[in-house]
Amino acid sequence: MATMTTRHFMYTAGALLVGLTLAACGKQEPAASGASAPSAATPPAKVYVVGTDAAYAPFESQNEKGELVGFDIDVVKAVAKKAGFEVKFINTPWEGIFNSVAQGDRDLLVSSITITPERQQTMDFSAPYFDAQQLIAVKKDSSISKFTDLKALKVGVQNGTTGDEVITKLQGKDSANVKRYESTPLALKELEGGGVDAVVADNGVVINYVNNNPDAKFKTVSDTSFAPEHYGIVVKKGNTALLEKINTGLAGIKADGSYEQIYAKYFGTVPKAAAGAASAPAPAASN
Ligand code: ARG
């Protein structure tokens, strides 16, 4: 009798566990009809899912342990802590990254994403948190000295980035000389192998790559014609609730010095007063 009872109990407990597991899994799915049964247990705190294309050091990359690390990751972690929400990062290929937030698979994106008027039509951006500009990478022995030198040359870019936009504008949209890659490191590898004559990409990433890959024998070429760019954190169009939390957190970390600390950790200097320290007081002169 006792055995029966125990066995029965265990069976029931097992079934309950399966039920709970299924219920937990079900939460990941988008609500089908709005008729989902209310859960008896208190729901766990909402964890916002962050998409990032982690092939973009020093902003987002994967370390040896497979963890996502970088300036953007630290900024979003600090923002979340400041604004009181939780985040979980998922490596998300650049191609389709905007779709992932539009479809609700990701709640926000941090991926060195330049705020552009065109993108603002389909997604919402936080206040700017980083200033950037395009930069050209070429082989050390190259005679390329300015952007317009690339007019008729083979140029590698990451598909769908602002680097892609500027070179497509220079060469014309039907140019066969714009070589589009899935990631920026792939474009740079191609430059190393001589498959393209130059790569156009965000300055921070190009500088980081050139410094860390001396064997590639690259140098950088800057050009004043490149427009200033500003990175923003992306949410789904209309998600003002989350956007407000992010902006509150951003203002908070700029004001309390933690943004500056993160900046110095990756770039060794304090940010210039533009996007970086918009609401932070100018650093006091030492002594
Ligand atoms: N800033 C550029 C853009 O928004 C490139 C960003 C690429 N980011 C990345 N993680 N791959 O188009």
Tab-separated table of C-alpha atoms and ligand atoms in Angstrom:
chain	number	residue	atom	x	y	z
A	1	MET	CA	0.000	0.000	0.000
A	2	ALA	CA	2.742	2.374	1.031
A	3	THR	CA	4.681	1.450	-2.087
A	4	MET	CA	1.677	2.101	-4.268
A	5	THR	CA	1.176	5.499	-2.721
A	6	THR	CA	4.812	6.456	-3.191
A	7	ARG	CA	4.788	5.241	-6.745
A	8	HIS	CA	1.584	7.064	-7.437
A	9	PHE	CA	3.042	10.207	-5.894
A	10	MET	CA	6.170	9.914	-7.978
A	11	TYR	CA	4.149	9.434	-11.112
A	12	THR	CA	2.110	12.501	-10.328
A	13	ALA	CA	5.187	14.532	-9.493
A	14	GLY	CA	6.789	13.411	-12.728
A	15	ALA	CA	3.767	14.388	-14.756
A	16	LEU	CA	3.663	17.722	-13.012
A	17	LEU	CA	7.305	18.300	-13.836
A	18	VAL	CA	6.731	17.510	-17.492
A	19	GLY	CA	3.773	19.851	-17.436
A	20	LEU	CA	5.789	22.649	-15.896
A	21	THR	CA	8.628	22.138	-18.345
A	22	LEU	CA	6.217	22.292	-21.262
A	23	ALA	CA	4.615	25.402	-19.814
A	24	ALA	CA	8.044	27.014	-19.468
A	25	CYS	CA	8.925	26.132	-23.058
A	26	GLY	CA	5.575	27.422	-24.209
A	27	LYS	CA	6.458	30.841	-22.837
A	28	GLN	CA	9.157	31.205	-25.471
A	29	GLU	CA	6.580	30.945	-28.217
A	30	PRO	CA	4.671	34.027	-29.301
A	31	ALA	CA	1.187	34.051	-27.763
A	32	ALA	CA	-0.952	32.164	-30.249
A	33	SER	CA	-4.426	33.516	-29.698
A	34	GLY	CA	-4.235	35.471	-26.506
A	35	ALA	CA	-6.134	32.674	-24.780
A	36	SER	CA	-3.149	31.228	-22.924
A	37	ALA	CA	-3.982	29.951	-19.456
A	38	PRO	CA	-2.755	32.157	-16.635
A	39	SER	CA	0.127	30.550	-14.772
A	40	ALA	CA	-0.373	29.827	-11.101
A	41	ALA	CA	3.248	30.536	-10.148
A	42	THR	CA	4.557	34.100	-10.146
A	43	PRO	CA	6.273	34.670	-13.497
A	44	PRO	CA	10.071	35.053	-13.399
A	45	ALA	CA	11.454	38.559	-13.942
A	46	LYS	CA	11.506	39.456	-17.620
A	47	VAL	CA	14.882	38.865	-19.205
A	48	TYR	CA	15.410	40.940	-22.321
A	49	VAL	CA	17.069	39.091	-25.172
A	50	VAL	CA	19.880	41.064	-26.811
A	51	GLY	CA	21.040	40.289	-30.341
A	52	THR	CA	24.615	41.071	-31.329
A	53	ASP	CA	26.786	40.085	-34.312
A	54	ALA	CA	29.815	39.028	-32.291
A	55	ALA	CA	32.413	39.246	-35.055
A	56	TYR	CA	33.216	42.861	-34.409
A	57	ALA	CA	35.984	43.298	-31.887
A	58	PRO	CA	36.472	45.327	-29.786
A	59	PHE	CA	32.729	46.063	-29.716
A	60	GLU	CA	31.358	42.512	-29.715
A	61	SER	CA	33.196	39.242	-30.069
A	62	GLN	CA	33.440	35.780	-28.558
A	63	ASN	CA	36.255	34.939	-26.171
A	64	GLU	CA	37.992	31.529	-25.880
A	65	LYS	CA	35.238	30.371	-23.541
A	66	GLY	CA	32.589	31.297	-26.074
A	67	GLU	CA	31.320	34.190	-23.964
A	68	LEU	CA	30.203	37.369	-25.679
A	69	VAL	CA	32.478	40.232	-24.694
A	70	GLY	CA	33.307	43.772	-25.745
A	71	PHE	CA	32.524	47.434	-25.350
A	72	ASP	CA	28.894	47.126	-26.499
A	73	ILE	CA	28.310	44.148	-24.216
A	74	ASP	CA	29.670	46.037	-21.194
A	75	VAL	CA	27.620	49.119	-22.061
A	76	VAL	CA	24.366	47.173	-22.277
A	77	LYS	CA	25.128	45.245	-19.088
A	78	ALA	CA	25.764	48.534	-17.271
A	79	VAL	CA	22.638	50.122	-18.773
A	80	ALA	CA	20.525	47.153	-17.679
A	81	LYS	CA	21.939	47.229	-14.176
A	82	LYS	CA	21.356	50.971	-13.911
A	83	ALA	CA	17.792	50.794	-15.226
A	84	GLY	CA	16.937	47.624	-13.307
A	85	PHE	CA	16.325	45.021	-15.972
A	86	GLU	CA	17.971	41.741	-16.939
A	87	VAL	CA	19.614	40.857	-20.224
A	88	LYS	CA	20.753	37.753	-22.024
A	89	PHE	CA	22.969	38.044	-25.134
A	90	ILE	CA	22.574	35.888	-28.217
A	91	ASN	CA	25.082	35.885	-31.056
A	92	THR	CA	23.028	36.899	-34.076
A	93	PRO	CA	24.376	37.150	-37.638
A	94	TRP	CA	24.314	40.686	-39.051
A	95	GLU	CA	22.276	39.440	-41.957
A	96	GLY	CA	18.798	39.195	-40.477
A	97	ILE	CA	19.657	41.001	-37.250
A	98	PHE	CA	17.120	43.774	-37.911
A	99	ASN	CA	14.491	41.202	-38.767
A	100	SER	CA	15.104	39.405	-35.483
A	101	VAL	CA	13.992	42.458	-33.511
A	102	ALA	CA	11.099	43.230	-35.860
A	103	GLN	CA	9.780	39.700	-35.365
A	104	GLY	CA	10.266	39.726	-31.611
A	105	ASP	CA	12.979	37.062	-31.461
A	106	ARG	CA	15.247	39.698	-29.900
A	107	ASP	CA	14.108	42.533	-27.648
A	108	LEU	CA	17.035	44.787	-28.379
A	109	LEU	CA	20.155	44.916	-30.517
A	110	VAL	CA	23.585	46.203	-29.697
A	111	SER	CA	25.948	45.709	-32.599
A	112	SER	CA	27.770	48.939	-33.364
A	113	ILE	CA	24.656	49.903	-35.275
A	114	THR	CA	24.840	53.306	-36.914
A	115	ILE	CA	21.747	55.452	-36.518
A	116	THR	CA	20.572	56.319	-40.040
A	117	PRO	CA	17.357	58.047	-41.173
A	118	GLU	CA	16.575	55.058	-43.367
A	119	ARG	CA	16.842	52.574	-40.499
A	120	GLN	CA	14.832	54.876	-38.242
A	121	GLN	CA	11.831	54.234	-40.454
A	122	THR	CA	11.694	50.588	-39.450
A	123	MET	CA	13.223	50.471	-35.959
A	124	ASP	CA	13.726	52.720	-32.946
A	125	PHE	CA	17.125	53.836	-31.674
A	126	SER	CA	18.310	54.849	-28.232
A	127	ALA	CA	20.257	58.027	-27.725
A	128	PRO	CA	23.678	57.747	-29.404
A	129	TYR	CA	26.303	56.016	-27.271
A	130	PHE	CA	29.394	55.994	-29.506
A	131	ASP	CA	30.881	58.076	-32.335
A	132	ALA	CA	32.396	56.386	-35.354
A	133	GLN	CA	33.485	56.966	-38.917
A	134	GLN	CA	34.387	54.852	-41.906
A	135	LEU	CA	38.061	53.983	-42.358
A	136	ILE	CA	39.867	52.320	-45.255
A	137	ALA	CA	42.199	49.361	-44.776
A	138	VAL	CA	44.773	48.605	-47.481
A	139	LYS	CA	48.031	46.672	-47.771
A	140	LYS	CA	51.065	48.566	-46.476
A	141	ASP	CA	52.530	48.913	-49.968
A	142	SER	CA	49.316	50.265	-51.499
A	143	SER	CA	49.301	53.672	-53.187
A	144	ILE	CA	45.657	54.316	-52.259
A	145	SER	CA	45.582	57.603	-50.357
A	146	LYS	CA	41.960	58.746	-50.410
A	147	PHE	CA	38.424	57.405	-50.721
A	148	THR	CA	37.897	58.424	-54.365
A	149	ASP	CA	40.919	56.276	-55.302
A	150	LEU	CA	38.568	53.329	-54.722
A	151	LYS	CA	36.223	54.338	-57.536
A	152	ALA	CA	37.273	51.545	-59.899
A	153	LEU	CA	38.940	49.125	-57.484
A	154	LYS	CA	37.733	45.957	-55.783
A	155	VAL	CA	36.509	46.860	-52.335
A	156	GLY	CA	35.404	44.493	-49.587
A	157	VAL	CA	32.660	45.419	-47.116
A	158	GLN	CA	30.323	43.701	-44.696
A	159	ASN	CA	27.019	43.308	-46.518
A	160	GLY	CA	24.410	45.885	-45.558
A	161	THR	CA	26.624	48.072	-43.405
A	162	THR	CA	27.279	51.781	-43.697
A	163	GLY	CA	30.635	50.837	-45.264
A	164	ASP	CA	28.656	49.049	-47.976
A	165	GLU	CA	26.501	52.165	-48.400
A	166	VAL	CA	29.383	54.601	-48.927
A	167	ILE	CA	31.256	52.460	-51.439
A	168	THR	CA	28.048	51.571	-53.287
A	169	LYS	CA	27.362	55.286	-53.573
A	170	LEU	CA	30.877	55.966	-54.907
A	171	GLN	CA	30.922	53.106	-57.430
A	172	GLY	CA	27.230	52.969	-58.348
A	173	LYS	CA	24.784	50.306	-57.267
A	174	ASP	CA	25.468	48.005	-60.193
A	175	SER	CA	29.208	47.938	-59.680
A	176	ALA	CA	30.669	44.445	-59.709
A	177	ASN	CA	33.685	45.705	-57.776
A	178	VAL	CA	31.875	45.961	-54.448
A	179	LYS	CA	32.514	42.630	-52.737
A	180	ARG	CA	30.048	41.990	-49.935
A	181	TYR	CA	30.897	39.618	-47.082
A	182	GLU	CA	28.893	38.185	-44.227
A	183	SER	CA	31.255	39.643	-41.650
A	184	THR	CA	33.910	42.342	-41.491
A	185	PRO	CA	36.713	39.894	-40.525
A	186	LEU	CA	35.916	37.897	-43.676
A	187	ALA	CA	36.322	41.024	-45.801
A	188	LEU	CA	39.655	41.753	-44.082
A	189	LYS	CA	40.831	38.164	-44.663
A	190	GLU	CA	40.075	38.651	-48.336
A	191	LEU	CA	42.198	41.798	-48.351
A	192	GLU	CA	45.006	39.812	-46.784
A	193	GLY	CA	44.740	37.225	-49.529
A	194	GLY	CA	44.693	39.905	-52.223
A	195	GLY	CA	41.120	39.225	-53.329
A	196	VAL	CA	40.195	42.868	-52.841
A	197	ASP	CA	42.237	46.082	-52.970
A	198	ALA	CA	40.718	47.707	-49.906
A	199	VAL	CA	38.151	47.261	-47.143
A	200	VAL	CA	35.862	50.022	-45.905
A	201	ALA	CA	34.486	49.557	-42.395
A	202	ASP	CA	34.009	51.258	-39.031
A	203	ASN	CA	37.222	52.850	-37.725
A	204	GLY	CA	37.243	51.105	-34.334
A	205	VAL	CA	37.079	47.652	-35.874
A	206	VAL	CA	39.613	48.372	-38.619
A	207	ILE	CA	42.127	49.829	-36.152
A	208	ASN	CA	41.651	46.894	-33.787
A	209	TYR	CA	42.211	44.400	-36.612
A	210	VAL	CA	45.268	46.150	-38.019
A	211	ASN	CA	46.858	46.348	-34.553
A	212	ASN	CA	46.167	42.729	-33.701
A	213	ASN	CA	47.177	41.242	-37.055
A	214	PRO	CA	50.616	42.649	-37.856
A	215	ASP	CA	51.272	39.725	-40.208
A	216	ALA	CA	48.494	40.962	-42.487
A	217	LYS	CA	50.668	44.035	-43.219
A	218	PHE	CA	47.811	46.510	-43.408
A	219	LYS	CA	47.701	50.250	-42.997
A	220	THR	CA	44.717	52.546	-42.639
A	221	VAL	CA	43.676	55.456	-44.829
A	222	SER	CA	41.289	58.049	-43.431
A	223	ASP	CA	39.247	60.490	-45.484
A	224	THR	CA	37.515	63.641	-44.296
A	225	SER	CA	34.628	63.060	-46.703
A	226	PHE	CA	33.245	60.284	-44.498
A	227	ALA	CA	30.279	61.532	-42.481
A	228	PRO	CA	30.330	61.203	-38.693
A	229	GLU	CA	28.327	58.181	-37.514
A	230	HIS	CA	26.712	57.465	-34.155
A	231	TYR	CA	25.899	54.064	-32.727
A	232	GLY	CA	22.534	53.449	-31.089
A	233	ILE	CA	20.829	50.547	-29.339
A	234	VAL	CA	17.875	49.238	-31.350
A	235	VAL	CA	14.413	48.180	-30.193
A	236	LYS	CA	11.368	47.168	-32.187
A	237	LYS	CA	9.569	50.154	-33.683
A	238	GLY	CA	7.105	51.424	-31.102
A	239	ASN	CA	8.614	49.664	-28.076
A	240	THR	CA	8.811	52.921	-26.157
A	241	ALA	CA	8.617	51.211	-22.768
A	242	LEU	CA	11.915	49.408	-23.317
A	243	LEU	CA	13.456	52.360	-25.149
A	244	GLU	CA	12.774	54.617	-22.180
A	245	LYS	CA	14.430	52.153	-19.804
A	246	ILE	CA	17.486	51.976	-22.080
A	247	ASN	CA	17.753	55.751	-22.384
A	248	THR	CA	17.379	56.163	-18.627
A	249	GLY	CA	20.134	53.610	-18.082
A	250	LEU	CA	22.368	55.244	-20.694
A	251	ALA	CA	21.974	58.698	-19.161
A	252	GLY	CA	22.644	57.129	-15.776
A	253	ILE	CA	25.915	55.470	-16.758
A	254	LYS	CA	27.097	58.606	-18.530
A	255	ALA	CA	26.343	60.659	-15.415
A	256	ASP	CA	27.885	58.307	-12.831
A	257	GLY	CA	31.167	57.716	-14.644
A	258	SER	CA	30.666	54.056	-15.486
A	259	TYR	CA	30.366	54.784	-19.208
A	260	GLU	CA	33.705	56.554	-19.103
A	261	GLN	CA	35.238	53.614	-17.278
A	262	ILE	CA	34.046	51.157	-19.905
A	263	TYR	CA	35.273	53.466	-22.658
A	264	ALA	CA	38.724	53.715	-21.096
A	265	LYS	CA	38.875	49.920	-20.682
A	266	TYR	CA	38.564	49.424	-24.440
A	267	PHE	CA	39.977	52.598	-25.946
A	268	GLY	CA	42.432	53.773	-23.321
A	269	THR	CA	41.197	57.347	-23.376
A	270	VAL	CA	38.181	59.306	-22.208
A	271	PRO	CA	35.441	59.846	-24.777
A	272	LYS	CA	35.159	63.165	-26.567
A	273	ALA	CA	32.189	65.262	-25.532
A	274	ALA	CA	29.843	64.240	-28.389
A	275	ALA	CA	27.904	61.004	-28.075
A	276	GLY	CA	30.112	59.604	-25.399
A	277	ALA	CA	29.685	62.074	-22.629
A	278	ALA	CA	26.597	63.977	-23.710
A	279	SER	CA	25.223	64.378	-20.222
A	280	ALA	CA	28.371	63.797	-18.236
A	281	PRO	CA	30.313	66.730	-16.855
A	282	ALA	CA	33.635	67.417	-18.552
A	283	PRO	CA	36.355	65.537	-16.719
A	284	ALA	CA	37.989	67.827	-14.199
A	285	ALA	CA	41.575	68.750	-14.902
A	286	SER	CA	43.780	66.662	-12.641
A	287	ASN	CA	45.027	68.439	-9.528
B	1	ARG	N1	28.235	50.644	-38.016
B	1	ARG	C1	28.006	49.871	-39.197
B	1	ARG	C2	26.542	49.853	-39.525
B	1	ARG	O1	25.730	50.119	-38.684
B	1	ARG	C3	28.518	48.457	-39.095
B	1	ARG	C4	28.035	47.678	-37.927
B	1	ARG	C5	28.362	46.204	-38.010
B	1	ARG	N2	28.236	45.599	-36.744
B	1	ARG	C6	28.550	44.306	-36.474
B	1	ARG	N3	28.512	43.876	-35.262
B	1	ARG	N4	28.884	43.521	-37.452
B	1	ARG	O2	26.159	49.569	-40.629
